[in-house]
Amino acid sequence: MNIDWSIVIGFLPALLNGAKITLYITVTGLIGGIALGAVIGLMRAYGGYILNTLAFIYVEIIRGTPIVVQVMFLYFALPVLVDIRIDPMTTAILAIVINAGAYVAEIVRGAVLSISKGLTEAGRAIGLPRWKVVVYIVGPLAFRRLIPPLGNQCIVSLKDTSLFIVIGVGELTRTGQEIMAANFRAVEIWTAVAVFYLIMTGTLSLLLRIIEKRMRIL
Amino acid sequence: MSAIIEFKNVSKHFGQLKVLDKVDLDINRGEVVVLIGPSGSGKSTLLRCINGLEMITSGDLLVDGMSVKGGNKTLREIRQEAGMVFQQFNLFPQMTALENVAFGQRHVRKMGRKAADNSAQELLEKVGLGDKSKHYPHELSGGQQQRVAIARALAIKPKVMLFDEPTSALDPELKQEVLNVMQKLAEEQMTMVVVTHEMSFAKQVGTRLIFMEHGKIAVDANPVDVIDNPPNDRMKDFLRHV
Ligand SMILES: Nc1ncnc2c1ncn2[C@@H]1O[C@H](COP(=O)(O)OP(=O)(O)OP(=O)(O)O)[C@@H](O)[C@H]1O
Ligand SMILES: [Mg+2]
């Protein structure tokens, strides 16, 4: 067995490009996922029977199926069903939006419901409209409790992008696979790929720590 | 004297449970009504119906002429007329004492920041906490938190103040500072409805005592008269245990 780390240098540009695509899918997907999750989560917490039930069904379907199945469904089943064909990149982003959205929804719902009912009542009792109670009182408090689980979900979603390999998106894992197929340098390449992931998730973790520290009041 | 709060045959159910049972009650301006009764008799519910935190099931309830059934906008107006103080204080933990008091003035009374801060500071001084304005709730004792909560309710310029066991969560030595603030309010002719177990407060400050039982008003009389001479055995029994 001869291991030669120097060969990795030659593949750095390709790996870097794969990492960029990974990051792009993660960031755009999470922006959409967090927005969607916030809406669904608020529907779960404040919606009437119908909104709440719709949101509940969505969350249960997504949480109850593997993300690979969701991707396959979007990419292969949707075109058959409704004649919509989307390219692999859009599918990947959409999959993150829909998947992260469900988990974020539960995070948002949990955070909102963890804020004591008494505070909401105190807000309403001084004559605030409901939306102001949510925006000014429950929101900021819930937000602090949201940060740790939300950060966790960001890391999970980042790693989930690796399975878009199944629809041929050229993200980091796929790039590693392609290089591998050409030169069979498994140890060097997969180590390099793992390090790239670690750098990205590590940066995210660090960022989280800093934000958490800043918001320590409560 | 005209009534500022009018219960007209008000009933309140939680599902099958009847908590208020055809209550008729007029409260006039300047009255200090003390509400007592066994646990579960509906005292909190009666109070919470006044500012619409609970919706009445039937009958009608008017606050300063406005019905609690008048929709969201009317309800918000009613809440500006009727301030509430809770047993658990419920101060906004992310805001300082001053911000807690100023918040309602800015967002409900639409006062500018500076004017709101000034009048919040005055209110804090009124409840004896002028030097605590920059403190967060968790940096204050229970008695201080409750006095901030009173200032917060007063900031909306209510015509009526509703108190739900304001001293029950406090250590005995902290109760008096809150009761003193309430007494001062009463002396300024504030209309007050107070659920409390403090019988000395009821006698000294109360102008009217209501004993509730099973969602009904069982006794409605002068506090001094009935506390010393309860008109029925159930009230006598209740008073022995507070
Ligand atoms: N939101 C609610 N849902 C269902 N039942 C309720 C609700 N709020 C109160 N109740 C019930 O209504 C009854 C009256 O409650 P309420 O809080 O008005 O009593 P209370 O006189 O204030 O009692 P306490 O002295 O214990 O505070 C109780 O049996 C209580 O369990
Ligand atoms: Mg009660």
mmCIF file with all atom_site columns, C-alpha atoms in Angstrom, chain B residues 142-223:
data_model
loop_
_atom_site.group_PDB
_atom_site.id
_atom_site.type_symbol
_atom_site.label_atom_id
_atom_site.label_alt_id
_atom_site.label_comp_id
_atom_site.label_asym_id
_atom_site.label_entity_id
_atom_site.label_seq_id
_atom_site.pdbx_PDB_ins_code
_atom_site.Cartn_x
_atom_site.Cartn_y
_atom_site.Cartn_z
_atom_site.occupancy
_atom_site.B_iso_or_equiv
_atom_site.pdbx_formal_charge
_atom_site.auth_seq_id
_atom_site.auth_comp_id
_atom_site.auth_asym_id
_atom_site.auth_atom_id
_atom_site.pdbx_PDB_model_num
ATOM 1  C CA . GLY B 1 142 ? -40.339 39.074 43.680 1.00 0.00 ? 142 GLY B CA 1
ATOM 2  C CA . GLY B 1 143 ? -41.800 42.081 45.443 1.00 0.00 ? 143 GLY B CA 1
ATOM 3  C CA . GLN B 1 144 ? -39.876 44.435 43.178 1.00 0.00 ? 144 GLN B CA 1
ATOM 4  C CA . GLN B 1 145 ? -40.921 42.504 40.091 1.00 0.00 ? 145 GLN B CA 1
ATOM 5  C CA . GLN B 1 146 ? -44.546 42.720 41.113 1.00 0.00 ? 146 GLN B CA 1
ATOM 6  C CA . ARG B 1 147 ? -44.260 46.469 41.654 1.00 0.00 ? 147 ARG B CA 1
ATOM 7  C CA . VAL B 1 148 ? -42.762 46.831 38.171 1.00 0.00 ? 148 VAL B CA 1
ATOM 8  C CA . ALA B 1 149 ? -45.703 44.794 36.880 1.00 0.00 ? 149 ALA B CA 1
ATOM 9  C CA . ILE B 1 150 ? -48.088 47.230 38.574 1.00 0.00 ? 150 ILE B CA 1
ATOM 10 C CA . ALA B 1 151 ? -46.240 50.156 36.982 1.00 0.00 ? 151 ALA B CA 1
ATOM 11 C CA . ARG B 1 152 ? -46.445 48.416 33.611 1.00 0.00 ? 152 ARG B CA 1
ATOM 12 C CA . ALA B 1 153 ? -50.195 48.056 33.941 1.00 0.00 ? 153 ALA B CA 1
ATOM 13 C CA . LEU B 1 154 ? -50.593 51.671 35.109 1.00 0.00 ? 154 LEU B CA 1
ATOM 14 C CA . ALA B 1 155 ? -48.577 52.918 32.138 1.00 0.00 ? 155 ALA B CA 1
ATOM 15 C CA . ILE B 1 156 ? -51.503 52.227 29.820 1.00 0.00 ? 156 ILE B CA 1
ATOM 16 C CA . LYS B 1 157 ? -53.562 54.696 31.894 1.00 0.00 ? 157 LYS B CA 1
ATOM 17 C CA . PRO B 1 158 ? -56.289 52.228 32.794 1.00 0.00 ? 158 PRO B CA 1
ATOM 18 C CA . LYS B 1 159 ? -59.491 53.207 34.555 1.00 0.00 ? 159 LYS B CA 1
ATOM 19 C CA . VAL B 1 160 ? -59.687 49.884 36.358 1.00 0.00 ? 160 VAL B CA 1
ATOM 20 C CA . MET B 1 161 ? -56.974 47.663 37.794 1.00 0.00 ? 161 MET B CA 1
ATOM 21 C CA . LEU B 1 162 ? -57.461 43.909 38.070 1.00 0.00 ? 162 LEU B CA 1
ATOM 22 C CA . PHE B 1 163 ? -55.262 41.995 40.508 1.00 0.00 ? 163 PHE B CA 1
ATOM 23 C CA . ASP B 1 164 ? -55.166 38.189 40.556 1.00 0.00 ? 164 ASP B CA 1
ATOM 24 C CA . GLU B 1 165 ? -53.532 37.111 43.816 1.00 0.00 ? 165 GLU B CA 1
ATOM 25 C CA . PRO B 1 166 ? -50.745 39.670 43.425 1.00 0.00 ? 166 PRO B CA 1
ATOM 26 C CA . THR B 1 167 ? -48.971 38.659 46.636 1.00 0.00 ? 167 THR B CA 1
ATOM 27 C CA . SER B 1 168 ? -49.538 34.898 46.661 1.00 0.00 ? 168 SER B CA 1
ATOM 28 C CA . ALA B 1 169 ? -46.193 34.101 45.029 1.00 0.00 ? 169 ALA B CA 1
ATOM 29 C CA . LEU B 1 170 ? -44.291 36.357 47.437 1.00 0.00 ? 170 LEU B CA 1
ATOM 30 C CA . ASP B 1 171 ? -42.446 35.625 50.651 1.00 0.00 ? 171 ASP B CA 1
ATOM 31 C CA . PRO B 1 172 ? -44.337 37.074 53.632 1.00 0.00 ? 172 PRO B CA 1
ATOM 32 C CA . GLU B 1 173 ? -41.812 39.864 54.182 1.00 0.00 ? 173 GLU B CA 1
ATOM 33 C CA . LEU B 1 174 ? -42.235 41.046 50.574 1.00 0.00 ? 174 LEU B CA 1
ATOM 34 C CA . LYS B 1 175 ? -46.039 41.092 50.508 1.00 0.00 ? 175 LYS B CA 1
ATOM 35 C CA . GLN B 1 176 ? -46.390 44.367 52.348 1.00 0.00 ? 176 GLN B CA 1
ATOM 36 C CA . GLU B 1 177 ? -44.432 46.481 49.864 1.00 0.00 ? 177 GLU B CA 1
ATOM 37 C CA . VAL B 1 178 ? -46.814 45.389 47.129 1.00 0.00 ? 178 VAL B CA 1
ATOM 38 C CA . LEU B 1 179 ? -49.909 45.863 49.289 1.00 0.00 ? 179 LEU B CA 1
ATOM 39 C CA . ASN B 1 180 ? -48.696 49.382 50.166 1.00 0.00 ? 180 ASN B CA 1
ATOM 40 C CA . VAL B 1 181 ? -48.498 50.310 46.498 1.00 0.00 ? 181 VAL B CA 1
ATOM 41 C CA . MET B 1 182 ? -52.010 48.955 46.005 1.00 0.00 ? 182 MET B CA 1
ATOM 42 C CA . GLN B 1 183 ? -53.285 50.904 48.969 1.00 0.00 ? 183 GLN B CA 1
ATOM 43 C CA . LYS B 1 184 ? -51.801 54.082 47.535 1.00 0.00 ? 184 LYS B CA 1
ATOM 44 C CA . LEU B 1 185 ? -53.599 53.401 44.259 1.00 0.00 ? 185 LEU B CA 1
ATOM 45 C CA . ALA B 1 186 ? -56.871 52.952 46.104 1.00 0.00 ? 186 ALA B CA 1
ATOM 46 C CA . GLU B 1 187 ? -56.358 56.258 47.894 1.00 0.00 ? 187 GLU B CA 1
ATOM 47 C CA . GLU B 1 188 ? -56.019 57.879 44.463 1.00 0.00 ? 188 GLU B CA 1
ATOM 48 C CA . GLN B 1 189 ? -59.529 56.609 43.689 1.00 0.00 ? 189 GLN B CA 1
ATOM 49 C CA . MET B 1 190 ? -58.440 53.911 41.267 1.00 0.00 ? 190 MET B CA 1
ATOM 50 C CA . THR B 1 191 ? -61.198 51.389 40.681 1.00 0.00 ? 191 THR B CA 1
ATOM 51 C CA . MET B 1 192 ? -59.809 48.004 41.647 1.00 0.00 ? 192 MET B CA 1
ATOM 52 C CA . VAL B 1 193 ? -60.890 44.374 41.608 1.00 0.00 ? 193 VAL B CA 1
ATOM 53 C CA . VAL B 1 194 ? -58.574 42.286 43.751 1.00 0.00 ? 194 VAL B CA 1
ATOM 54 C CA . VAL B 1 195 ? -58.460 38.532 44.246 1.00 0.00 ? 195 VAL B CA 1
ATOM 55 C CA . THR B 1 196 ? -56.501 38.045 47.449 1.00 0.00 ? 196 THR B CA 1
ATOM 56 C CA . HIS B 1 197 ? -56.241 36.100 50.680 1.00 0.00 ? 197 HIS B CA 1
ATOM 57 C CA . GLU B 1 198 ? -55.007 39.172 52.575 1.00 0.00 ? 198 GLU B CA 1
ATOM 58 C CA . MET B 1 199 ? -57.922 39.821 54.886 1.00 0.00 ? 199 MET B CA 1
ATOM 59 C CA . SER B 1 200 ? -56.317 42.794 56.602 1.00 0.00 ? 200 SER B CA 1
ATOM 60 C CA . PHE B 1 201 ? -55.944 44.444 53.202 1.00 0.00 ? 201 PHE B CA 1
ATOM 61 C CA . ALA B 1 202 ? -59.593 43.619 52.468 1.00 0.00 ? 202 ALA B CA 1
ATOM 62 C CA . LYS B 1 203 ? -60.689 45.292 55.685 1.00 0.00 ? 203 LYS B CA 1
ATOM 63 C CA . GLN B 1 204 ? -58.431 48.325 55.448 1.00 0.00 ? 204 GLN B CA 1
ATOM 64 C CA . VAL B 1 205 ? -58.587 49.089 51.752 1.00 0.00 ? 205 VAL B CA 1
ATOM 65 C CA . GLY B 1 206 ? -61.563 47.202 50.370 1.00 0.00 ? 206 GLY B CA 1
ATOM 66 C CA . THR B 1 207 ? -64.862 49.011 49.997 1.00 0.00 ? 207 THR B CA 1
ATOM 67 C CA . ARG B 1 208 ? -66.692 45.844 49.069 1.00 0.00 ? 208 ARG B CA 1
ATOM 68 C CA . LEU B 1 209 ? -66.179 42.149 49.629 1.00 0.00 ? 209 LEU B CA 1
ATOM 69 C CA . ILE B 1 210 ? -67.423 39.402 47.363 1.00 0.00 ? 210 ILE B CA 1
ATOM 70 C CA . PHE B 1 211 ? -67.365 35.761 48.417 1.00 0.00 ? 211 PHE B CA 1
ATOM 71 C CA . MET B 1 212 ? -67.626 33.389 45.479 1.00 0.00 ? 212 MET B CA 1
ATOM 72 C CA . GLU B 1 213 ? -68.801 29.820 45.554 1.00 0.00 ? 213 GLU B CA 1
ATOM 73 C CA . HIS B 1 214 ? -69.317 27.437 42.639 1.00 0.00 ? 214 HIS B CA 1
ATOM 74 C CA . GLY B 1 215 ? -69.226 30.259 40.097 1.00 0.00 ? 215 GLY B CA 1
ATOM 75 C CA . LYS B 1 216 ? -71.831 32.315 41.933 1.00 0.00 ? 216 LYS B CA 1
ATOM 76 C CA . ILE B 1 217 ? -71.596 35.397 44.089 1.00 0.00 ? 217 ILE B CA 1
ATOM 77 C CA . ALA B 1 218 ? -72.584 34.061 47.493 1.00 0.00 ? 218 ALA B CA 1
ATOM 78 C CA . VAL B 1 219 ? -71.933 37.159 49.589 1.00 0.00 ? 219 VAL B CA 1
ATOM 79 C CA . ASP B 1 220 ? -71.549 40.784 48.495 1.00 0.00 ? 220 ASP B CA 1
ATOM 80 C CA . ALA B 1 221 ? -71.155 43.181 51.394 1.00 0.00 ? 221 ALA B CA 1
ATOM 81 C CA . ASN B 1 222 ? -69.003 45.589 53.337 1.00 0.00 ? 222 ASN B CA 1
ATOM 82 C CA . PRO B 1 223 ? -65.664 43.906 54.140 1.00 0.00 ? 223 PRO B CA 1
#
